[in-house]
Each structure stands twice: as C-alpha cells, then as structure tokens.
XYZ file of C-alpha atoms in Angstrom:
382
model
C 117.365 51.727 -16.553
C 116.496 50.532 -20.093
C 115.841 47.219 -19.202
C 113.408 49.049 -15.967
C 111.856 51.247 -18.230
C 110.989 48.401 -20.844
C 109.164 46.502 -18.252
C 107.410 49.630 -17.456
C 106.599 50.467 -21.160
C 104.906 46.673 -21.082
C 102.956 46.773 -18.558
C 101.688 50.425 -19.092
C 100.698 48.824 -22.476
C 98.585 46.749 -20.878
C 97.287 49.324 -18.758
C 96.920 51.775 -21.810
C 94.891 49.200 -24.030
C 92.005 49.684 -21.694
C 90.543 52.806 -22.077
C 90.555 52.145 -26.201
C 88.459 49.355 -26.068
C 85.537 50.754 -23.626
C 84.069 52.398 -26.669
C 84.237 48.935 -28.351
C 82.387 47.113 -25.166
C 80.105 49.764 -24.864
C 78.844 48.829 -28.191
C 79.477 45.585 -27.694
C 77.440 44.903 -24.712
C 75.548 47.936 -24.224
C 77.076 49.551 -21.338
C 76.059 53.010 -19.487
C 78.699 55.134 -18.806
C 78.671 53.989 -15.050
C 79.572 50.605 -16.306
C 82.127 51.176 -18.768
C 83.873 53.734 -15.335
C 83.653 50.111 -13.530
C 85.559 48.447 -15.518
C 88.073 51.677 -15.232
C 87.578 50.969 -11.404
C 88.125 47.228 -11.594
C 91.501 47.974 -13.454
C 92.359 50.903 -10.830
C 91.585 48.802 -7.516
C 93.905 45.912 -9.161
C 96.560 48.025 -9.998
C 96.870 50.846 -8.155
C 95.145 49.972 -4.354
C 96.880 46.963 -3.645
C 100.572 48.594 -4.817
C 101.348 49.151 -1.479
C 100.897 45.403 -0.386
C 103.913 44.851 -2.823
C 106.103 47.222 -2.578
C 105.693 46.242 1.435
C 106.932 42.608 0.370
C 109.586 44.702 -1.595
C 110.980 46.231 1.294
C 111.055 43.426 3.756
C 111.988 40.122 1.679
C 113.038 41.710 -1.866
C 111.286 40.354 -4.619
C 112.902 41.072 -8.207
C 110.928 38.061 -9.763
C 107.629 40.538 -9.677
C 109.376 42.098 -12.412
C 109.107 39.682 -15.302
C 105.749 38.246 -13.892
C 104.147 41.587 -13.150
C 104.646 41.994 -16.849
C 103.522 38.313 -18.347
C 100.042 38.891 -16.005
C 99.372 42.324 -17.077
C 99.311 41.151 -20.912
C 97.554 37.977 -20.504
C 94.642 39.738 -18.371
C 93.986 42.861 -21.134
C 94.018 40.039 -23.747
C 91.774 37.451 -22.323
C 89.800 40.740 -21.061
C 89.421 42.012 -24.840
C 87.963 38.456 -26.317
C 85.443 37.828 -23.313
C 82.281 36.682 -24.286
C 80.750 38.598 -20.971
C 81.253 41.683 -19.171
C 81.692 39.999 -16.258
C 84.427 38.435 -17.962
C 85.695 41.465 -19.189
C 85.712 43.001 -15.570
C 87.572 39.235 -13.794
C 90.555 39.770 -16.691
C 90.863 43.345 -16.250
C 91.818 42.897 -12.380
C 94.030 40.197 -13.186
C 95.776 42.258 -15.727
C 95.791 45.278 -12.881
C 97.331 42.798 -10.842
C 100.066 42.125 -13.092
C 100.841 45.857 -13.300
C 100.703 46.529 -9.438
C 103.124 43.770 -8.849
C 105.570 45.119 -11.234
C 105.535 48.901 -10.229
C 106.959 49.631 -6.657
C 110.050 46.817 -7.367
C 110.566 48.371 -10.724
C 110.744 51.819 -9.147
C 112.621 50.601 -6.564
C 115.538 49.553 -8.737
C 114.968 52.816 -10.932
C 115.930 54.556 -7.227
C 118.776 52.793 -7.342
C 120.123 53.060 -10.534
C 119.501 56.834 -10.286
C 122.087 57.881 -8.076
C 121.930 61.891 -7.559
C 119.683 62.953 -9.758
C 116.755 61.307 -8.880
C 114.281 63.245 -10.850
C 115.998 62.871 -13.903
C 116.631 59.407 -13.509
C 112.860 58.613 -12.312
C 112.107 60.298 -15.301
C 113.646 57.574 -17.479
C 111.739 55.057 -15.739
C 108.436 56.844 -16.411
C 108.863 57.630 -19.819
C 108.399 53.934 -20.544
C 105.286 54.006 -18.435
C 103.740 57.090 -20.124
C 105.111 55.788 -23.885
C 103.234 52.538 -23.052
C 100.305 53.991 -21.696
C 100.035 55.720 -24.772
C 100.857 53.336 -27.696
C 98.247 51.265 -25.933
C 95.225 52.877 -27.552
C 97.287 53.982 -30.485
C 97.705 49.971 -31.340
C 94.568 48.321 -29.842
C 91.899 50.372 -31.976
C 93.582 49.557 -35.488
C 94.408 46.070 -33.532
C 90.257 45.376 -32.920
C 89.037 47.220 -36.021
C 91.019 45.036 -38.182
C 90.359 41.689 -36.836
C 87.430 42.362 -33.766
C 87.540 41.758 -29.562
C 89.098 38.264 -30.186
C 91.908 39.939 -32.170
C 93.268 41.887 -28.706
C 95.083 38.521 -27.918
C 97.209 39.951 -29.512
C 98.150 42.172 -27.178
C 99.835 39.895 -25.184
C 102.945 39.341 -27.451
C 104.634 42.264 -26.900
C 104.183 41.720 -23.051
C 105.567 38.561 -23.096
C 108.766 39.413 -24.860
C 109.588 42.358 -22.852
C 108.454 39.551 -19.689
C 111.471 36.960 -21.206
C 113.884 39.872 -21.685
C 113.308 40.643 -17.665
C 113.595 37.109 -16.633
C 117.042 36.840 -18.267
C 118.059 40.124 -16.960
C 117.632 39.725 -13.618
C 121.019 38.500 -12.212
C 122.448 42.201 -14.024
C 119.411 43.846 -11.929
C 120.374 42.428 -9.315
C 123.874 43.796 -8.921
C 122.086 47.341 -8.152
C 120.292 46.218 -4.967
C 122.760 47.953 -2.147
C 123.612 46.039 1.430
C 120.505 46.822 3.732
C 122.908 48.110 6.275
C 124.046 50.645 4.033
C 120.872 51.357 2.506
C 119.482 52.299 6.219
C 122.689 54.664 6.986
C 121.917 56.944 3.234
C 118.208 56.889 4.317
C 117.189 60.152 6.351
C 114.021 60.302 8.381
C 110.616 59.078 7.168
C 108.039 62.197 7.267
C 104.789 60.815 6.879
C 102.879 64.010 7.462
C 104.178 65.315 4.152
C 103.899 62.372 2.445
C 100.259 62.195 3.317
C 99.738 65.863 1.978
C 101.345 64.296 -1.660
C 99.167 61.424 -1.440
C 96.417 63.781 -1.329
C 97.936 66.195 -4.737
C 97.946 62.763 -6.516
C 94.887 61.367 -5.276
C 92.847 64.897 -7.106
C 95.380 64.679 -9.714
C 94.160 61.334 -10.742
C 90.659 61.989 -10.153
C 90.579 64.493 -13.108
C 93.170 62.298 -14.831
C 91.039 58.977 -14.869
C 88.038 61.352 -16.054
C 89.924 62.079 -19.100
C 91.533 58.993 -19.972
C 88.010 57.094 -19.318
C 85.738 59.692 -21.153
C 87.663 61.438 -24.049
C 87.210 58.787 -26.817
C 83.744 59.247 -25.400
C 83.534 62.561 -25.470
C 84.382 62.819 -28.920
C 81.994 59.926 -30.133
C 79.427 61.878 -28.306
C 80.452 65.019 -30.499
C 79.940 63.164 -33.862
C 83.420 61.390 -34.143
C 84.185 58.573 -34.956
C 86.208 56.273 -32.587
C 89.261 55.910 -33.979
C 89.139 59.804 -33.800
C 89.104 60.044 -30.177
C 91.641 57.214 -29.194
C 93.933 59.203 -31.772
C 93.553 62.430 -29.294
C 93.849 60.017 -26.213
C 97.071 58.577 -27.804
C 97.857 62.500 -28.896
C 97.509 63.497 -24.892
C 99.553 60.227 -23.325
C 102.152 61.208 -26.268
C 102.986 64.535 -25.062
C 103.327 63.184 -21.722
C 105.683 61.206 -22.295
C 107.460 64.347 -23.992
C 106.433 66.258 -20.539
C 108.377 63.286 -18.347
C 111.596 63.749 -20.052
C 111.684 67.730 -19.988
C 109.973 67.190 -15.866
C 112.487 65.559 -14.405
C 116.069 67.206 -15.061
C 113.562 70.977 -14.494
C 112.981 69.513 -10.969
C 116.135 68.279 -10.475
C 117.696 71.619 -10.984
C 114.797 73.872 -9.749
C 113.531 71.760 -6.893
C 110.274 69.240 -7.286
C 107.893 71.435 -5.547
C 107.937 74.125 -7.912
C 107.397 71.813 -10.818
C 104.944 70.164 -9.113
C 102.716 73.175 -8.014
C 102.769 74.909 -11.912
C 101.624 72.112 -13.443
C 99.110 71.738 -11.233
C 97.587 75.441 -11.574
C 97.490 74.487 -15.302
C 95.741 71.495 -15.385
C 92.314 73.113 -14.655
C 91.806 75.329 -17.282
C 93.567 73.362 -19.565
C 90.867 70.749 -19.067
C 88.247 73.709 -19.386
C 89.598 75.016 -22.229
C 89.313 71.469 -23.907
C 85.455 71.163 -22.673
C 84.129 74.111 -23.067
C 86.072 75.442 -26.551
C 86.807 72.281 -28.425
C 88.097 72.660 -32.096
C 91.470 73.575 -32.424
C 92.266 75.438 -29.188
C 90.791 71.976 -27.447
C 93.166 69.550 -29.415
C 95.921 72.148 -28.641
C 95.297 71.822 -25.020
C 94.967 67.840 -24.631
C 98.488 67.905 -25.279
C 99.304 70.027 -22.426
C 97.268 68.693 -19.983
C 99.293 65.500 -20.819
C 102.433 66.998 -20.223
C 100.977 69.075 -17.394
C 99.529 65.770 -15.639
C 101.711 62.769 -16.808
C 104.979 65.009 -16.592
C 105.070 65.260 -12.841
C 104.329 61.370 -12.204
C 108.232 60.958 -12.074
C 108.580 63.814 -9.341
C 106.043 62.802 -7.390
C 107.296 59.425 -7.234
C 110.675 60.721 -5.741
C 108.863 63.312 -3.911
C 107.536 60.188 -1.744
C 110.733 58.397 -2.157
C 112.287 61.331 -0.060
C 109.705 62.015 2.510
C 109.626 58.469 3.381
C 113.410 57.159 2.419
C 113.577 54.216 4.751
C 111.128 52.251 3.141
C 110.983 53.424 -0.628
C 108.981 50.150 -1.847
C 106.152 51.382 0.226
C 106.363 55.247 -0.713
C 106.523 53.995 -4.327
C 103.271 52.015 -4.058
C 101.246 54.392 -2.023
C 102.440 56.780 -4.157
C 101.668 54.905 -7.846
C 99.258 52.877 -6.056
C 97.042 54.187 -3.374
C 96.220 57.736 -4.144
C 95.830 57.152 -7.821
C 93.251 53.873 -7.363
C 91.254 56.676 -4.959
C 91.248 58.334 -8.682
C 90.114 55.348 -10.058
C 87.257 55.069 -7.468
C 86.426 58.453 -8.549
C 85.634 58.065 -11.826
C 83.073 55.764 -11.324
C 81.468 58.874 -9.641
C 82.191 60.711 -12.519
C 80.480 57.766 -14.776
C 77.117 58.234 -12.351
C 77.158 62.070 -13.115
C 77.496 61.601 -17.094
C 74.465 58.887 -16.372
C 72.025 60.720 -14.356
C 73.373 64.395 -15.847
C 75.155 64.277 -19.316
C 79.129 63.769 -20.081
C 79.886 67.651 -20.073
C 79.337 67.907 -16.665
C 80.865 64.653 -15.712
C 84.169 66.776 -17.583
C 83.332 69.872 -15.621
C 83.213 67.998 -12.121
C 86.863 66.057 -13.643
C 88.153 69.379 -14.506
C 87.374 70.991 -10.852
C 89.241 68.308 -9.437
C 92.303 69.746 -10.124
C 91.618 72.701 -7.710
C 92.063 71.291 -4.237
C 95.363 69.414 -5.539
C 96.655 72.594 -6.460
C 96.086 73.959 -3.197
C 97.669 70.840 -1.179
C 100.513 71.146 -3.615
C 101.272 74.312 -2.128
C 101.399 72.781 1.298
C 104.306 70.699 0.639
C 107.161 71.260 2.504
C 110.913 71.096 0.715
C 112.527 68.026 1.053
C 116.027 69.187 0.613
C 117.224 67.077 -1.868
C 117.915 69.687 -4.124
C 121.333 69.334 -5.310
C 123.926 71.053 -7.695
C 123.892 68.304 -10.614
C 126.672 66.171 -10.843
C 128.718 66.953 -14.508
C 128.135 63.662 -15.681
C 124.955 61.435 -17.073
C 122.991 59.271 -15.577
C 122.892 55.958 -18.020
C-alpha cells in the first residue's frame, strides 16, 4: 500500500502543481478567466475522461506497467507545461501530463482493492491519502519553486516524479504477488448494479463541479481581494492539507458506520461551507477552507469503494468512471464557471460553484446500501 500510495502521491503532484501556476500564466500571457478554466479542462479531459479506457484495459489484459509510466508522464507533462513559451504549449503538456495521471489511477486502485482485504474503506483510504497529500504539496512547492527561479524553473517538478516512477518499476514483481487468480476473483465478486452506480457517478460528478471551482479560482479569488499570490496557493495548499487529514479519519468512520452515511454528511456541509468562505471571508472563511477540504477530499476514498461494490466484477472500470468520468464532467464545468466570472465577476462564478453541491446532496441520499458493512476484523490493515 505504501509503495500504491507513493505512486499516487506523484502523480497527484503533478496534478496539484497546476492550479498554482494559473495565476503565474495568467500574468504571463494574459489570460481571462475562461482561459486559465481551459487549461483546468485540458488537464480534467486527460486525466479524468479517458480513466475509464484504462481501467477497461485493466480489467481485461492487466496492465501493472501503467503504474511506473503513468507516473514518469504525469511529471514530464506539468514540467514541460510550466516552461512553455505558448499557451498552446502550455495546454498540449498539460494533457499529456493528465494522461500520465489517468493511466496510473484505476490500476493503482485496483491493487489498493486488493491489498485492502476487509476493510476496504480504510484501506482505500491509505491509497488516497497519497493522492490528496500530493495534490496538496503541489502548490505548496511549485509557487516558492517559480518565484525563486521563474516558469522554466517548474522542470523541476519532474524529479520527484521520476524517482517515485523508478521506485514503481522495481517494485513491480512484489505488486504483482497481490493480483488474485481471475477465477477466484469472479467467485468473491457479487452482482454488478449499475443503476446505483450511475446515481454515485452523478454525487461525484456535482461534487467535483464545486470542487474544480475552488481549486481553479481560490488563489484567484484571493488575488482578486488584494492578496498576494503566494497568499492564496498557501490557503489552496491549507484546504488540500486538511483533506488529506479528512481521508484518514473518512475511511475507518465508513468502514464502521457504513459509506452512505459518511458520504451524505459531508455532502450537506459542503454548501455552506463554501458560502461561508464567499460571502464572510476573514477568519471564519480561512476556518472553513479547511473543512470543505476534509468535507470534499475526505469522501474520495469511499466513493471509490462505493463503485468498487456496486460494480465488483469489473473494479478497473468502476475505479475509472468513478476517479475518471464523473469528476472530468467537473472539469468541463468549470470552464462554465470561468465564462460566468468573465461575463459576470468571480463571486458569482463561487456562488454558482457553491450551489453545486445541492443536487449531489440530494442524489447522495438516493443511494442504496451496498451491504458491505462489516464488523472490523481485530487486526490492521498494513
């Protein structure tokens, strides 16, 4: 799981540096906010649409080497992306970097299934705490990273992509071992229930469509209210942070008090969380970016096994519709979000992220129990 969750970390790093360095092409290249939400787009269609396409290939053929080169692409595309002479540029190396992230996601949470054994949530949780930690360091190291030495100094970012990339590739005979017999991975499987996982798909999809709007306007946001930069990437990195705190505490909670519950609290908190950040700022606003992080980024684990159990026959798929599908709809989103700070302003462009959260509330509460539910086993998962 370490090894799963380093990957993860990496290419979430990746992932993360993007939204730091938007305020830095804006200037750069004088981008409107609909522009600087494409390149959020390009990086969501790359990485999130196409997931499925992979973790299809998972399912049917295997394919374990994704994991080291998922990783290696990722970094590479976010660095080239960062010292591009063009926007155009820019937008090419961004979807090869999404690229590398959507290859490595529905293998890497694939094995993570496996390696989980009974408690699924918890052990999911692991694996996404990597995701969210990178996510988050991502903007925490890229805006000291360009400040210091300028775009060309985010090739940087590819080192620490690369390592965790050679770590994988010598790894992979141990990952390996964890990949059961196909005969007895169809006898655990129960029935696939595509109905509910379509009414997930659709909590996610509004989930992420309030999500991108924060991760793609807060560091503008706050340059917009006087701040410097560096100010709001530190509240960006503040928000991923806490999610990453919200991941570990989400998973053994669902585990022990089912994933539906979880699911459906954090999602009735989200809204005026985000409100409360908009509309109050100062204090009580950096007090609830936090929670919105935990709120939001806390329940990626569950609803990853969420899909894993309502379609457990083919768990490389529901993990890439899941990561993939429903949160690139987000992506697409936030462009739309991008037009209304253009041809409005940015407040309501929050607003309309913030509202988003109201119909996945409502789906959540559709969701039928999986029965997973278990009384936890006495000992660890490592």
């Amino acid at each position: 799981m370490a090894a799963l969750s380093a990957g993860h970390l990496a290419t979430d790093f990746a992932n993360g540096a993007l939204p730091a360095l938007l305020p830095f092409f804006v200037d750069r290249f004088g981008l409107s906010y609909t522009l600087a939400a494409s390149l959020m787009l390009g990086s969501a269609v790359s990485s999130s649409i196409v997931q499925p396409l992979f973790g299809l290939w998972s399912d049917k053929r295997g394919a374990l080497w994704l994991l080291p080169t998922g990783v290696a692409v990722a970094g590479i595309g976010i660095a080239v992306a960062a010292a591009s002479p063009s926007y155009a540029l820019v937008l090419l190396f961004v979807v090869v970097s999404g690229l590398g992230v959507a290859a490595y996601h529905p293998e890497g949470s694939k094995f993570a299934a496996y390696a989980s054994g009974l408690r699924r949530a918890s052990g999911m949780s692991l694996f996404s705490i990597g995701g969210n930690l990178g996510y988050a360091l991502g903007p925490t190291v890229t805006t000291p990273l360009v400040l210091a030495f300028g775009l060309t100094g985010g090739l940087l970012l590819s080192v620490p992509c690369l390592v965790v990339a050679a770590l994988l590739l010598a790894a992979m005979p141990f990952l390996s071992s964890f990949s059961p017999e196909p005969r007895t991975a169809r006898a655990a499987a129960g029935e696939d229930r595509p109905g509910a996982l379509a009414l997930l798909l659709g909590v996610i999809a509004f989930r992420s469509v309030g999500w991108f709007g924060l991760v793609t306007f807060v560091p503008l946001w706050e340059v917009s209210l006087g701040h410097s930069k560096a100010h709001g990437n530190h509240l960006l990195s503040l928000m991923l942070l806490a999610g990453a705190i919200g991941t570990l505490a989400a998973g053994p909670i669902a585990d022990r008090f089912g994933r539906r519950l979880v699911l459906i609290v954090s999602a009735a908190l989200a809204t005026p969380l985000t409100v409360l950040y908009v509309a109050v700022g100062g204090v009580l606003g950096t007090i609830a970016l936090p929670l919105i992080g935990m709120c939001v980024i806390g329940t990626f684990g569950v609803t990853m096994v969420l899909s894993q159990e309502y379609l457990p026959r083919r768990i490389g798929m529901a993990s890439g519709l899941a990561i993939g599908l429903s949160i690139g709809l987000g992506g697409i989103a936030a462009v739309g979000l991008g037009a209304i700070a253009d041809s409005v302003d940015l407040r309501t462009a929050m607003y309309a992220a913030a509202a988003a959260g109201i119909p996945g509330f409502v789906l959540a509460t559709l969701l039928p129990p999986t029965g997973a539910r278990r009384r936890l086993a006495p000992e660890p998962v490592l």
